[in-house]
Short mmCIF file of C-alpha atoms in Angstrom, two decimals:
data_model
loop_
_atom_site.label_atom_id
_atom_site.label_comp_id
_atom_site.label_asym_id
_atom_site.label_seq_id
_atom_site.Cartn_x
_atom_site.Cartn_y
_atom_site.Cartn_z
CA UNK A 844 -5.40 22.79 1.27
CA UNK A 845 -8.01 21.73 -1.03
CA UNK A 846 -6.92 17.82 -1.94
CA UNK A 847 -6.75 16.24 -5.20
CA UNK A 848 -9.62 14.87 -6.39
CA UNK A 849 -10.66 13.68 -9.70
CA UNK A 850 -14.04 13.28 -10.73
CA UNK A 851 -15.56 10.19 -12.78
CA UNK A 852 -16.89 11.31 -15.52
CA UNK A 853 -17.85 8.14 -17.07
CA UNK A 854 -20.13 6.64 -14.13
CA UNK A 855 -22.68 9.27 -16.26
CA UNK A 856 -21.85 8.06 -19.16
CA UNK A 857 -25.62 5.95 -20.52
CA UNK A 858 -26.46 5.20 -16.95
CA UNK A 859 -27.49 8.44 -15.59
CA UNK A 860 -28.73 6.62 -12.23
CA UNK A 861 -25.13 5.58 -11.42
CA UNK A 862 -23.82 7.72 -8.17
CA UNK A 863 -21.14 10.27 -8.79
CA UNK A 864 -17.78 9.19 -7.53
CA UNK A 865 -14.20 10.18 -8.36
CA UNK A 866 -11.92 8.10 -9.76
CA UNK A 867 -8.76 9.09 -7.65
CA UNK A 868 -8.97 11.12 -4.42
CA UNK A 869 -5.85 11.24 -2.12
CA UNK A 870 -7.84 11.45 0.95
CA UNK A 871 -10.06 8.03 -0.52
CA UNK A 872 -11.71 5.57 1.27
CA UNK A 873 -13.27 2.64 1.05
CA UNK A 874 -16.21 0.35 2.88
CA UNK A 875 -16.38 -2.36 2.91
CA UNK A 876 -18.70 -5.47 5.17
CA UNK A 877 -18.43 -8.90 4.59
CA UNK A 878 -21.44 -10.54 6.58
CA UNK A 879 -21.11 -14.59 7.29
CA UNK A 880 -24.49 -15.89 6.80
CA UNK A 881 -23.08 -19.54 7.06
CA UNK A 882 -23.35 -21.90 9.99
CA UNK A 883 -19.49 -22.14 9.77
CA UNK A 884 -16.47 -19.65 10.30
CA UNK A 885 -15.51 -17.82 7.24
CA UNK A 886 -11.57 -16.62 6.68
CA UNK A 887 -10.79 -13.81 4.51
CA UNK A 888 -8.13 -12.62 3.25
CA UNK A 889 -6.40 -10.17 0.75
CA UNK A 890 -4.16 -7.85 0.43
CA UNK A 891 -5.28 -3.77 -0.70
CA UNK A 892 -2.21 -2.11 -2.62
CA UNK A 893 -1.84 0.87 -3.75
CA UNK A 894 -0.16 2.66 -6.30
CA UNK A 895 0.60 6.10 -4.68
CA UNK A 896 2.19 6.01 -2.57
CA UNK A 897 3.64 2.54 -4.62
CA UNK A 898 4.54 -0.78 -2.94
CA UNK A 899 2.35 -0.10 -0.04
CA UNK A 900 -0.84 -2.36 0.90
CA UNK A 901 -3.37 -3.59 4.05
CA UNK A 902 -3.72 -6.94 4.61
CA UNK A 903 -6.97 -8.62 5.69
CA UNK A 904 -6.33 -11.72 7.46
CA UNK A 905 -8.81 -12.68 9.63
CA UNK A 906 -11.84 -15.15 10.34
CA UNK A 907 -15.67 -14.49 11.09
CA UNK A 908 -17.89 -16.17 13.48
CA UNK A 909 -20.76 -17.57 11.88
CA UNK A 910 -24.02 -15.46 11.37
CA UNK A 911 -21.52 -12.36 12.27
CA UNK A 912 -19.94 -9.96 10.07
CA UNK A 913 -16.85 -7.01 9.57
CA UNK A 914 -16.97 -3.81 8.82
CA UNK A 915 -13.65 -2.75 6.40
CA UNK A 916 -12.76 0.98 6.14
CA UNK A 917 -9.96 0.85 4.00
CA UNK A 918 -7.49 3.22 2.33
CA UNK A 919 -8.29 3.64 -1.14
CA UNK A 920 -7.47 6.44 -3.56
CA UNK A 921 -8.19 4.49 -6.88
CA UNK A 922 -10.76 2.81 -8.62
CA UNK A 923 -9.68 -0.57 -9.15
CA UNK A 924 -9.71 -4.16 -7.91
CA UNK A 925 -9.42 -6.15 -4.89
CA UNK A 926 -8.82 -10.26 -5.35
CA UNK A 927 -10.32 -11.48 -2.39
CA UNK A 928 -9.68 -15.36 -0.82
CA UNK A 929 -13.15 -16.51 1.18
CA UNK A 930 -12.54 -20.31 2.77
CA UNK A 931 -9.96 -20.97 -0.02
CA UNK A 932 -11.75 -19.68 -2.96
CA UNK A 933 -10.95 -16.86 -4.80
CA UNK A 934 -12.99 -14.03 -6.18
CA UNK A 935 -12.41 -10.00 -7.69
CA UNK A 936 -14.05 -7.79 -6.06
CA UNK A 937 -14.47 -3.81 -7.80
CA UNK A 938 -13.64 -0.52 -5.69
CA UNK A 939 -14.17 3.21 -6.01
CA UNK A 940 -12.93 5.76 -3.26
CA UNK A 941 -15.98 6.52 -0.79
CA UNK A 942 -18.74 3.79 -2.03
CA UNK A 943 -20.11 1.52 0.52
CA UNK A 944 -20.92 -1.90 -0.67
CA UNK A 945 -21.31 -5.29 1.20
CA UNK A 946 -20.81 -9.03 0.33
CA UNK A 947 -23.40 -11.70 2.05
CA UNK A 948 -21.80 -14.83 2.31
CA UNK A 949 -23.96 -18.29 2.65
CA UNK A 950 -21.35 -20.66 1.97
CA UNK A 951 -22.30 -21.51 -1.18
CA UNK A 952 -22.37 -18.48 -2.59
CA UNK A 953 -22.44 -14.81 -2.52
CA UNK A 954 -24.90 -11.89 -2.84
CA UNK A 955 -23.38 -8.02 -3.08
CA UNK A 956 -25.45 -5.19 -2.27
CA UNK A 957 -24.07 -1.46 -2.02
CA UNK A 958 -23.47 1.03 -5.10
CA UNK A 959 -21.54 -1.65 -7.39
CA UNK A 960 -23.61 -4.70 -6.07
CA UNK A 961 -24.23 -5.44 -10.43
CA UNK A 962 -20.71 -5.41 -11.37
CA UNK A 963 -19.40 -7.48 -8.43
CA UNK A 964 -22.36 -10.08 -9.28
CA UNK A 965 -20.71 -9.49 -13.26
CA UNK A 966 -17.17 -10.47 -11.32
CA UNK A 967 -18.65 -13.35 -9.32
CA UNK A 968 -19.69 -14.55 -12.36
CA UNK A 969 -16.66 -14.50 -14.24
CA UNK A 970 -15.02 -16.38 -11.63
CA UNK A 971 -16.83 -19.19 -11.57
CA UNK A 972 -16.46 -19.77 -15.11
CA UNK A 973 -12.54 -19.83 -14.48
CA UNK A 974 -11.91 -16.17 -15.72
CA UNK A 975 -11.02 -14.38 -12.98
CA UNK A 976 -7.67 -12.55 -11.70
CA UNK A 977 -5.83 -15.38 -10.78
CA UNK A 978 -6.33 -17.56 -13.80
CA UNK A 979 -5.60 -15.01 -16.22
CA UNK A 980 -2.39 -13.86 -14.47
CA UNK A 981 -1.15 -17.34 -14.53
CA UNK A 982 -1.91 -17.70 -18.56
CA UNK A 983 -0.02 -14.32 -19.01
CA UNK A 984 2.55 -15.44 -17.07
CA UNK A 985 2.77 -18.95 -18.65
CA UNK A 986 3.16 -16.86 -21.99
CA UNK A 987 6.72 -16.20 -20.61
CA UNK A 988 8.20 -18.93 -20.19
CA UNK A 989 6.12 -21.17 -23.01
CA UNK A 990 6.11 -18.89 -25.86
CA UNK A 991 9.20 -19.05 -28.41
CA UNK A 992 9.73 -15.50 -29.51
CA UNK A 993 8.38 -12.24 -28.26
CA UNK A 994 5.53 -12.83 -31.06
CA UNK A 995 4.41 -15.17 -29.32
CA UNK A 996 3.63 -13.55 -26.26
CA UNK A 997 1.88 -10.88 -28.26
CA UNK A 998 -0.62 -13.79 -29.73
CA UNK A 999 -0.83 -14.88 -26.23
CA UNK A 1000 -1.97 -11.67 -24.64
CA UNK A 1001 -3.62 -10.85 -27.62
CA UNK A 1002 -5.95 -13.93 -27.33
CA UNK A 1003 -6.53 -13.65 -23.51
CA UNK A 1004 -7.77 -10.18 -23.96
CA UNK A 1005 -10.10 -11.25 -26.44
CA UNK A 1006 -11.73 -13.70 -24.26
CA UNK A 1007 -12.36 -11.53 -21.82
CA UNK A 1008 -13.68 -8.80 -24.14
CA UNK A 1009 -15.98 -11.47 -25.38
CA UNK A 1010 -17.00 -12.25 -21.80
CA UNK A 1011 -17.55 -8.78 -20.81
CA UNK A 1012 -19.85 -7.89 -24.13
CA UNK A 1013 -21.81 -11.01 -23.82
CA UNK A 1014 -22.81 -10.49 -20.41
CA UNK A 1015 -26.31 -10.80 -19.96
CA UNK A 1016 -26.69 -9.13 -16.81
CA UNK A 1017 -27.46 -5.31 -16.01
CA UNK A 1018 -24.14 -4.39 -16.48
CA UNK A 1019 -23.93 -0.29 -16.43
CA UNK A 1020 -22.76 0.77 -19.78
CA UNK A 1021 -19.77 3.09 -18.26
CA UNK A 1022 -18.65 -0.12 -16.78
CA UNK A 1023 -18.63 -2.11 -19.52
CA UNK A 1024 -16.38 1.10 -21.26
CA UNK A 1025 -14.30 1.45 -18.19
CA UNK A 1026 -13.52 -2.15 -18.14
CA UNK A 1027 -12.42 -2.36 -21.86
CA UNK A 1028 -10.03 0.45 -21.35
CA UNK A 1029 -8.69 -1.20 -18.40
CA UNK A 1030 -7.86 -4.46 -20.47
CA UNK A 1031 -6.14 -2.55 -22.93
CA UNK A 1032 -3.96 -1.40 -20.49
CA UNK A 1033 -3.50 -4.80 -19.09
CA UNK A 1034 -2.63 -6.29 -22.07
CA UNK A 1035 -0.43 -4.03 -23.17
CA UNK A 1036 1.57 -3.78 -20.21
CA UNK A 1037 1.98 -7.64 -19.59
CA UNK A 1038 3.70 -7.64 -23.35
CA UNK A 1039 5.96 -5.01 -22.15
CA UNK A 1040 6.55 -6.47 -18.79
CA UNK A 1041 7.49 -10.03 -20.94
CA UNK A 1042 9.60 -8.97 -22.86
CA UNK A 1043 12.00 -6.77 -20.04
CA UNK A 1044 11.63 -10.15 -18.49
CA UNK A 1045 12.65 -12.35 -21.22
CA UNK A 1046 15.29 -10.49 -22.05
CA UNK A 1047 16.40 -9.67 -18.67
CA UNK A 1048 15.52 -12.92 -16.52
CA UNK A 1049 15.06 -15.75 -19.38
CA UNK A 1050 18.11 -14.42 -21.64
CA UNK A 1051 16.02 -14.47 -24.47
CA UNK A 1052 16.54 -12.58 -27.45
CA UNK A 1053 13.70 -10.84 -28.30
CA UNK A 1054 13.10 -8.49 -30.97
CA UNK A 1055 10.25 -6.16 -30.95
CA UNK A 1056 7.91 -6.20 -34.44
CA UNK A 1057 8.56 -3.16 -36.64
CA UNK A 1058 6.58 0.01 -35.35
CA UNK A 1059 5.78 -1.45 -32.51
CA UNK A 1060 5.80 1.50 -30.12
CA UNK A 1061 3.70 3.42 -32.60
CA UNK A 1062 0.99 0.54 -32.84
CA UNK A 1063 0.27 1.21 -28.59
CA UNK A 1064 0.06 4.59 -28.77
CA UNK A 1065 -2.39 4.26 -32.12
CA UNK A 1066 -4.59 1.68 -30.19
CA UNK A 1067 -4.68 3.44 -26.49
CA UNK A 1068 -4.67 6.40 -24.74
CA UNK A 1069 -1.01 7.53 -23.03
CA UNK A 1070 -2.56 9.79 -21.13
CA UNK A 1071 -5.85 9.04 -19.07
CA UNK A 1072 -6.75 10.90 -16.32
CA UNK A 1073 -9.90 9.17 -15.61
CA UNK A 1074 -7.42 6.15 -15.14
CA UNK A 1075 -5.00 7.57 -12.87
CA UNK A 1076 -4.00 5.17 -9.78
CA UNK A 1077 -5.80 2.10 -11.46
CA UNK A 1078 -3.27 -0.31 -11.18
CA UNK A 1079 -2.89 -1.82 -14.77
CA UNK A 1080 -2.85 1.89 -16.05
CA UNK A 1081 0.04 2.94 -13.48
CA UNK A 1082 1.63 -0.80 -14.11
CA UNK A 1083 1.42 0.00 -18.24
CA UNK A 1084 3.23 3.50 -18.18
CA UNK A 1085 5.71 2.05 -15.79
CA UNK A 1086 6.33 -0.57 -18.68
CA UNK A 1087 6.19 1.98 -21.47
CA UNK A 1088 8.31 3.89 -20.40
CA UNK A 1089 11.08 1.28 -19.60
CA UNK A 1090 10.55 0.06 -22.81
CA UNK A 1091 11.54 3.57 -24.33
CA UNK A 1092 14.95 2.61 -23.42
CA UNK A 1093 15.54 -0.51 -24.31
CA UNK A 1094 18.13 -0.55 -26.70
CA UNK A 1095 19.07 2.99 -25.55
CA UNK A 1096 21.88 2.73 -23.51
CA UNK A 1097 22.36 6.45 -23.01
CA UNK A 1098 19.35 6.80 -21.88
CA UNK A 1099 19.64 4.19 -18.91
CA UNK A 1100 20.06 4.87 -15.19
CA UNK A 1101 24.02 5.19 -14.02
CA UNK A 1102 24.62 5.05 -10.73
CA UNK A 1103 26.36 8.17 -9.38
CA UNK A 1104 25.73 10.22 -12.31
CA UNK A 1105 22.54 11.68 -10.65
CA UNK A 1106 19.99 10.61 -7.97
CA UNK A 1107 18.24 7.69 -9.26
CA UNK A 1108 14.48 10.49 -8.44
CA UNK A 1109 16.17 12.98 -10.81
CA UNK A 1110 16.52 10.62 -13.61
CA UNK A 1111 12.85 9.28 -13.62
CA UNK A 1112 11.66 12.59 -12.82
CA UNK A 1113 13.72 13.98 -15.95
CA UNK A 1114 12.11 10.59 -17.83
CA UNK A 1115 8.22 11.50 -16.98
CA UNK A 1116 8.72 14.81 -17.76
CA UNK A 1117 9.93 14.17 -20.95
CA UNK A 1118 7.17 11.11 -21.70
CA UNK A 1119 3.90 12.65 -19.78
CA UNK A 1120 2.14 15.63 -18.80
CA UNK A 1121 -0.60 17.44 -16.53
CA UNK A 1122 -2.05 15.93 -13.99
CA UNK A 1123 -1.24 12.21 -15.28
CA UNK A 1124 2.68 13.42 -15.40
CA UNK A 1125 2.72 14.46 -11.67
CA UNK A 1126 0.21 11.36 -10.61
CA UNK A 1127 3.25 8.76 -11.96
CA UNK A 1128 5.69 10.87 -10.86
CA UNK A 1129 3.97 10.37 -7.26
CA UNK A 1130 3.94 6.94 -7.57
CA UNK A 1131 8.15 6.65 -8.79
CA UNK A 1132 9.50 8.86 -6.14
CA UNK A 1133 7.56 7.03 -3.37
CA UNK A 1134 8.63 3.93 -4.53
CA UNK A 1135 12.44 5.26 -4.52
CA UNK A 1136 11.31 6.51 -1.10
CA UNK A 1137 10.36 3.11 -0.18
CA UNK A 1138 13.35 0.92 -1.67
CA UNK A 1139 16.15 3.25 -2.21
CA UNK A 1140 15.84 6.42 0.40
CA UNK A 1141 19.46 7.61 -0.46
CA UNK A 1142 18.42 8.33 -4.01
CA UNK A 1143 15.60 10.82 -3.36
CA UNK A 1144 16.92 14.30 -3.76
CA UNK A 1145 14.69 16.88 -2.14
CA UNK A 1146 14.74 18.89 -5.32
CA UNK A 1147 12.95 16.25 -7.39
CA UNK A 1148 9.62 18.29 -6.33
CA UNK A 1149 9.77 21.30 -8.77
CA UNK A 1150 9.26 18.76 -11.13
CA UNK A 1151 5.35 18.56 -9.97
CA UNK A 1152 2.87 21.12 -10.84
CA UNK A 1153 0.15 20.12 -8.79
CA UNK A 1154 0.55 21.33 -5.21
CA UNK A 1155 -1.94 18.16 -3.74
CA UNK A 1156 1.13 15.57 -5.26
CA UNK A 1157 4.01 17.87 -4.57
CA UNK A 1158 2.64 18.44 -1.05
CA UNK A 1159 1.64 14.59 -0.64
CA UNK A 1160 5.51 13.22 -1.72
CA UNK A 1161 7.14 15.71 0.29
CA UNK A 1162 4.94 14.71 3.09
CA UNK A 1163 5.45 10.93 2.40
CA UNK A 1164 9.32 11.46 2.67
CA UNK A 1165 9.32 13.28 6.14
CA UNK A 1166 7.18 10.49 7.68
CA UNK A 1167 8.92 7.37 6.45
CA UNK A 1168 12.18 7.51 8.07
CA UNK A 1169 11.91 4.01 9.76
CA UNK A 1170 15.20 3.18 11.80
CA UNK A 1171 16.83 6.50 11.33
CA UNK A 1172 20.27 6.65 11.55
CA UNK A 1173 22.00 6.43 15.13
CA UNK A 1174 18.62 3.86 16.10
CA UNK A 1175 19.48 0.73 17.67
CA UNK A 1176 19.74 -2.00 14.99
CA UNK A 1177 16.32 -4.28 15.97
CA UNK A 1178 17.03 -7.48 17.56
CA UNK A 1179 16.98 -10.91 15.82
CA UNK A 1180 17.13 -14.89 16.69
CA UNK A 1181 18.44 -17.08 13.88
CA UNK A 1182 19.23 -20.07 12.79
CA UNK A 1183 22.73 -20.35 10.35
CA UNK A 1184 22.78 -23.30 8.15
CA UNK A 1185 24.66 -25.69 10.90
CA UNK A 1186 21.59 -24.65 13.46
CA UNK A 1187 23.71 -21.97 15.40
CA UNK A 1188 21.54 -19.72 16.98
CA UNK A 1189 22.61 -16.04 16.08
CA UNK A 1190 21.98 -12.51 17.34
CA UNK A 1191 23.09 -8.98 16.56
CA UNK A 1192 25.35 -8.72 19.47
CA UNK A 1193 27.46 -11.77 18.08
CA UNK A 1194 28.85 -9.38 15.43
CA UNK A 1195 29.37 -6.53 17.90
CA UNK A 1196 32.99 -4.61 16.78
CA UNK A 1197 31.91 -5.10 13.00
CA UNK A 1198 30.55 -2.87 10.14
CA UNK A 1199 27.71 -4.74 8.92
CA UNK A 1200 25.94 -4.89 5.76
CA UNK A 1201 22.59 -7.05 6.38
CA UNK A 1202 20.83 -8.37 2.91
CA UNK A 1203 17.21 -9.33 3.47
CA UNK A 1204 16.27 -11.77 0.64
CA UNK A 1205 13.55 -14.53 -0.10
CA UNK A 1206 13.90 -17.71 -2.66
CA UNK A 1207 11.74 -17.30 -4.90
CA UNK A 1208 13.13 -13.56 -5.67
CA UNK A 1209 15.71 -13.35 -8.87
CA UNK A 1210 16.79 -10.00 -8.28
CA UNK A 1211 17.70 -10.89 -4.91
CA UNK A 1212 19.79 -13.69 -6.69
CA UNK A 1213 21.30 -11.46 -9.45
CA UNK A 1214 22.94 -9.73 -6.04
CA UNK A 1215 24.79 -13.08 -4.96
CA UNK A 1216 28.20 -12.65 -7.07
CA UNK A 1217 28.23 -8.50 -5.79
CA UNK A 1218 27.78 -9.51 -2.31
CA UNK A 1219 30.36 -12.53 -2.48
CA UNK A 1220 32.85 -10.33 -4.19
CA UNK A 1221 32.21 -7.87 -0.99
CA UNK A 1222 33.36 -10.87 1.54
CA UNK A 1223 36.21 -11.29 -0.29
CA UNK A 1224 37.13 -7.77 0.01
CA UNK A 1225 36.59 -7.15 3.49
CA UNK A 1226 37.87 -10.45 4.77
CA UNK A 1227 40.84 -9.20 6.82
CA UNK A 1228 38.41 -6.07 7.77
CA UNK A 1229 35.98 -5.73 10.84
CA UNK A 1230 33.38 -6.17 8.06
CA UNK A 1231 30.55 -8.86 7.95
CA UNK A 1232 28.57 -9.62 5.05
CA UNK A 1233 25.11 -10.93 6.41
CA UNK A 1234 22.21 -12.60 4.32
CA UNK A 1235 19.07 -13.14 5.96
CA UNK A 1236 16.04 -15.42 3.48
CA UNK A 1237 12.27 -14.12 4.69
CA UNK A 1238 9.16 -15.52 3.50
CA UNK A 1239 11.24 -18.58 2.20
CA UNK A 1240 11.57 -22.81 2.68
CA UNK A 1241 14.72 -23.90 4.37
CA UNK A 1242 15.45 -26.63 1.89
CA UNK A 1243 15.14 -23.87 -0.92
CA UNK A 1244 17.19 -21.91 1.05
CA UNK A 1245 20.15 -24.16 1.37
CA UNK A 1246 19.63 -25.73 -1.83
CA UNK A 1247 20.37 -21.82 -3.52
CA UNK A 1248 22.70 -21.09 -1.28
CA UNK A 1249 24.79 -24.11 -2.17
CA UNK A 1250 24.04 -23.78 -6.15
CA UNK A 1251 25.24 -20.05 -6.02
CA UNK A 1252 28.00 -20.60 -3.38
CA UNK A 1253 26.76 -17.65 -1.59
CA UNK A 1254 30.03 -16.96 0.89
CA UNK A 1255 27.91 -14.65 3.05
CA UNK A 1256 26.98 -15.22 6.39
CA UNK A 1257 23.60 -16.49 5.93
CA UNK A 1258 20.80 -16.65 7.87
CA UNK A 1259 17.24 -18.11 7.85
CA UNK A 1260 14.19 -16.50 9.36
CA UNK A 1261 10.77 -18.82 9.93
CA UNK A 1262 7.70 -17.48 9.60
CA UNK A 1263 7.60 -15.63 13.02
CA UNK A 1264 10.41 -14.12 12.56
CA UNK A 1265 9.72 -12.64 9.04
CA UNK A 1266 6.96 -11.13 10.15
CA UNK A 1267 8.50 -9.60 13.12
CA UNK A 1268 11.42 -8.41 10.98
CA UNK A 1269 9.88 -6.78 8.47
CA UNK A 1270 7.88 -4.86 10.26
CA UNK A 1271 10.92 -3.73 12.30
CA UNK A 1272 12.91 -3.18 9.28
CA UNK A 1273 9.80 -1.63 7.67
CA UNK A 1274 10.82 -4.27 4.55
CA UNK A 1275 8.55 -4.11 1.73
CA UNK A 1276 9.96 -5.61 -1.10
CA UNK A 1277 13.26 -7.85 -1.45
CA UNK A 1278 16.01 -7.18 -2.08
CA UNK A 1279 16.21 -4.88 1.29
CA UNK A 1280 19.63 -3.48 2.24
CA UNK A 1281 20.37 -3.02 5.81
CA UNK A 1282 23.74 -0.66 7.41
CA UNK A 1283 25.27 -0.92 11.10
CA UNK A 1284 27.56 0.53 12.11
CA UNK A 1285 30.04 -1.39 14.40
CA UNK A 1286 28.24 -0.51 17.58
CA UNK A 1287 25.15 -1.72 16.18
CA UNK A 1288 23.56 1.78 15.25
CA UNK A 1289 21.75 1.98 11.87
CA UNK A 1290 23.57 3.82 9.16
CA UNK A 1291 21.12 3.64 6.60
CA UNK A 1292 17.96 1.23 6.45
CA UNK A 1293 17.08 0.69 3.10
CA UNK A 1294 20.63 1.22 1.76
CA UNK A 1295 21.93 0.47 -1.69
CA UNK A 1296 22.78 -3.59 -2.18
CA UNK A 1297 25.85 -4.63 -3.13
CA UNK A 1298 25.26 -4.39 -6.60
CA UNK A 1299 24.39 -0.61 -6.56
CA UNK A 1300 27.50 0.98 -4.85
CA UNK A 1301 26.98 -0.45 -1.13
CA UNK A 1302 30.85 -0.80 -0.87
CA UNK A 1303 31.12 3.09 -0.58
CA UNK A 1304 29.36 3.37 3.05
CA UNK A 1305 31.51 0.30 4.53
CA UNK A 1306 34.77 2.16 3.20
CA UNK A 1307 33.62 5.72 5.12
CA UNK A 1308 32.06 3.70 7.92
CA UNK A 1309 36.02 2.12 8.02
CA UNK A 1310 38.12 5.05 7.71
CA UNK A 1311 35.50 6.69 10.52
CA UNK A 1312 36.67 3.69 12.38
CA UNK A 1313 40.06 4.49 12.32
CA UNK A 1314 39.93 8.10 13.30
CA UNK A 1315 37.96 7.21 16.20
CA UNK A 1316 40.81 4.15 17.36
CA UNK A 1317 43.36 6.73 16.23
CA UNK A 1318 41.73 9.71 18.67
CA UNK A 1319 41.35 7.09 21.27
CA UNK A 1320 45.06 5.86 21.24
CA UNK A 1321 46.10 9.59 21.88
CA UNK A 1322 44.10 9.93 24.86
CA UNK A 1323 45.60 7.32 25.65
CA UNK A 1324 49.17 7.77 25.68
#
């Protein structure tokens, strides 16, 4: 099968010289080599991620000799960004699926070469006068918690946009001129979707009671384009219709997810269809169901794919879903060493006999926290059942740890995992993203990685896993006797 590939148009666009390269290709690539011209090490480090399938990445992490160099060939079916950390320092760094570019690093500073040596020199640039990635996301993000209504946060983004507009148009480089369009768009997209992403979060995380401006929803689709194919898998484009199309519902409560009513794929697929269409429709489609794939398995329901029309994407998800099954049920649950907050060393066989629901969670997540009350409602339920409730932080800071643990009064049985052992258990667990749901069975088989957490209907496995229990002691009695 032919795979999907979409061309770019607008690299022709006033720069005629520009190679021809698509936009989004499923089968993308690229290269990448970072050569250390200093006469000290040089550590890199980033992380690639990608937007279909969603909430997958590769992570560079490594250091180079001095006068050596590494050769990247990475996945990439999008053009977009990569925010790259050299010694410390930060820097963006542009890439299109099957170019070939190559950063020369002196130490104190950096030459590109390759097919989009001009606009990483344009990025470089931009960095250094403070502009980049990182300080921009922090000054969106400040507009959250600093700004006093939700007009605010429109000013804010507003204003940061402009900047960088300004930036971009006063360039005096040799900036191609599909670049300079290309980037614009992307902005928009940006900008847009960080007000929309605010003001879920406001109202969501900050309790804030926000109320969107009159015609608001008409004023982004009169100033951008919904649909852009030429943007499809950019990150801020995927990030924005994600965000739009929340934001549809918003103070639509018949229109919201309930669990049980249908599988959670249905219900977005039903929700793109209704919202997008063509080859943008079944591109964010690909990127919802693998990310229900990813963080809720039990909610993909195989019929979800007549809802693509391109074969590449309906092949590609289908695909995606057959390969990930990571601890399938009946696996032996992996092995862990941990430390409980009185220092007791724990392992999986301590809790042999018992259903187990394992919660993998990190401090500085909120939904993770939003779960406590659901999960200490489940130990009081199961207390005088071979049930244990078990909550395991990653990527956290023991005094953070005990310090939420003791503000929420989180009754699990909780667990903390250093930095070794996060790393080795989510790559057992195949964890991606916290909250993360674990099942076992009380013979320490895996029921279901990636389950539903307490708060979404976990309670309904434990009370089959029990009642299995039963049958089995029951059938084992009247051998027995």
């Amino acid at each position: 099968m032919k795979r999907h590939v979409i061309a770019l148009a607008a690299l022709i666009i006033g720069c005629s010289e520009e190679p021809k390269y698509p936009v989004f290709d499923l089968d993308g690539k690229s290269f990448l080599t970072i050569v250390n011209e200093s006469s000290t090490p040089l550590k890199v480090s980033f992380e690639k991620w990608s937007t279909i399938p969603s909430l997958e990445f590769e992570k560079v992490d490594t250091v180079i000799a001095r006068s050596s160099s590494i050769d990247l060939n990475m996945d990439n079916k999008a053009t977009d960004y990569i925010y790259l950390s050299l010694n410390g320092k930060k820097y963006d760094f542009f890439l299109v699926p099957h170019a070939v570019d190559t950063i020369l690093y002196s130490g104190d500073d950096l030459e590109f070469s390759g097919d989009f040596a001009a606009v990483n020199r344009f990025l470089l640039q931009k960095s250094n006068d403070g502009l980049g990635f990182w300080n921009e996301t922090r000054k969106r993000a400040e507009a959250n918690h600093l700004s006093e209504g939700f007009h605010g946060v429109i000013e804010t983004n507003d204003s940061i946009t402009a900047v960088l507009k300004d930036y971009l148009y006063s360039y005096k480089g040799n900036l191609p001129k599909w670049f300079v369009s290309r980037e614009t768009n992307r902005l928009d997209y940006k900008n847009e979707g960080s007000k929309l992403n605010s003001f879920a979060y406001r109202r969501t995380m900050l309790k804030k009671s926000d109320t969107i401006p009159a015609g608001y929803h008409e004023k982004i689709l009169a100033t951008i384009s919904l649909e852009n194919e030429e943007f499809i898998g950019e990150q801020e484009y995927m990030r924005f219709l994600h965000e739009y199309l929340n934001f549809l519902d918003h103070d639509n409560p018949e229109g919201k997810f309930v669990k049980g009513e249908i599988p959670l794929s249905i219900y977005r697929a039903k929700k793109v269809e209704a919202n997008l269409s063509g080859k943008v429709k079944d591109a964010f489609l690909a990127n919802q169901i693998t990310q229900i794939i990813k963080v809720a398995r039990d909610e993909y329901d195989v019929s979800v794919l007549k809802y693509f029309q391109d074969e590449d994407f309906k092949s590609y998800v289908e695909n995606y879903y057959a390969k990930g099954n990571i601890l399938p049920p009946g696996s032996d649950m992996p092995y862990f060493f941990l430390s409980d907050l009185e220092g007791k060393e724990v392992e999986p066989t301590d809790f042999r006999g018992n259903v187990l629901l394992i919660n993998f969670w990190a401090d500085w997540c909120g939904p993770c926290i939003v779960e406590f009350p659901y999960e200490n409602k489940l130990v009081e339920k199961y207390q005088d059942s071979p049930v244990k409730i078990i909550n395991i932080a990653i990527e956290s800071k023991d005094e953070k740890w005990r310090l939420l643990i003791e503000k929420h009064g989180l009754t699990t049985i909780n667990l903390f995992a250093n930095e070794v052992w996060t790393n080795k258990i989510k790559k057992d667990y195949k964890i991606v993203g916290v909250p993360h749901s674990v099942v076992v069975d009380y013979q320490g088989r895996i029921v279901q990685n990636n389950s539903p957490t307490a708060r979404m209907g976990v309670e309904k496995i434990i009370d089959q896993l029990l009642e299995k229990m039963e049958v089995e002691d029951t059938n084992i009695n009247s051998a027995v006797n």
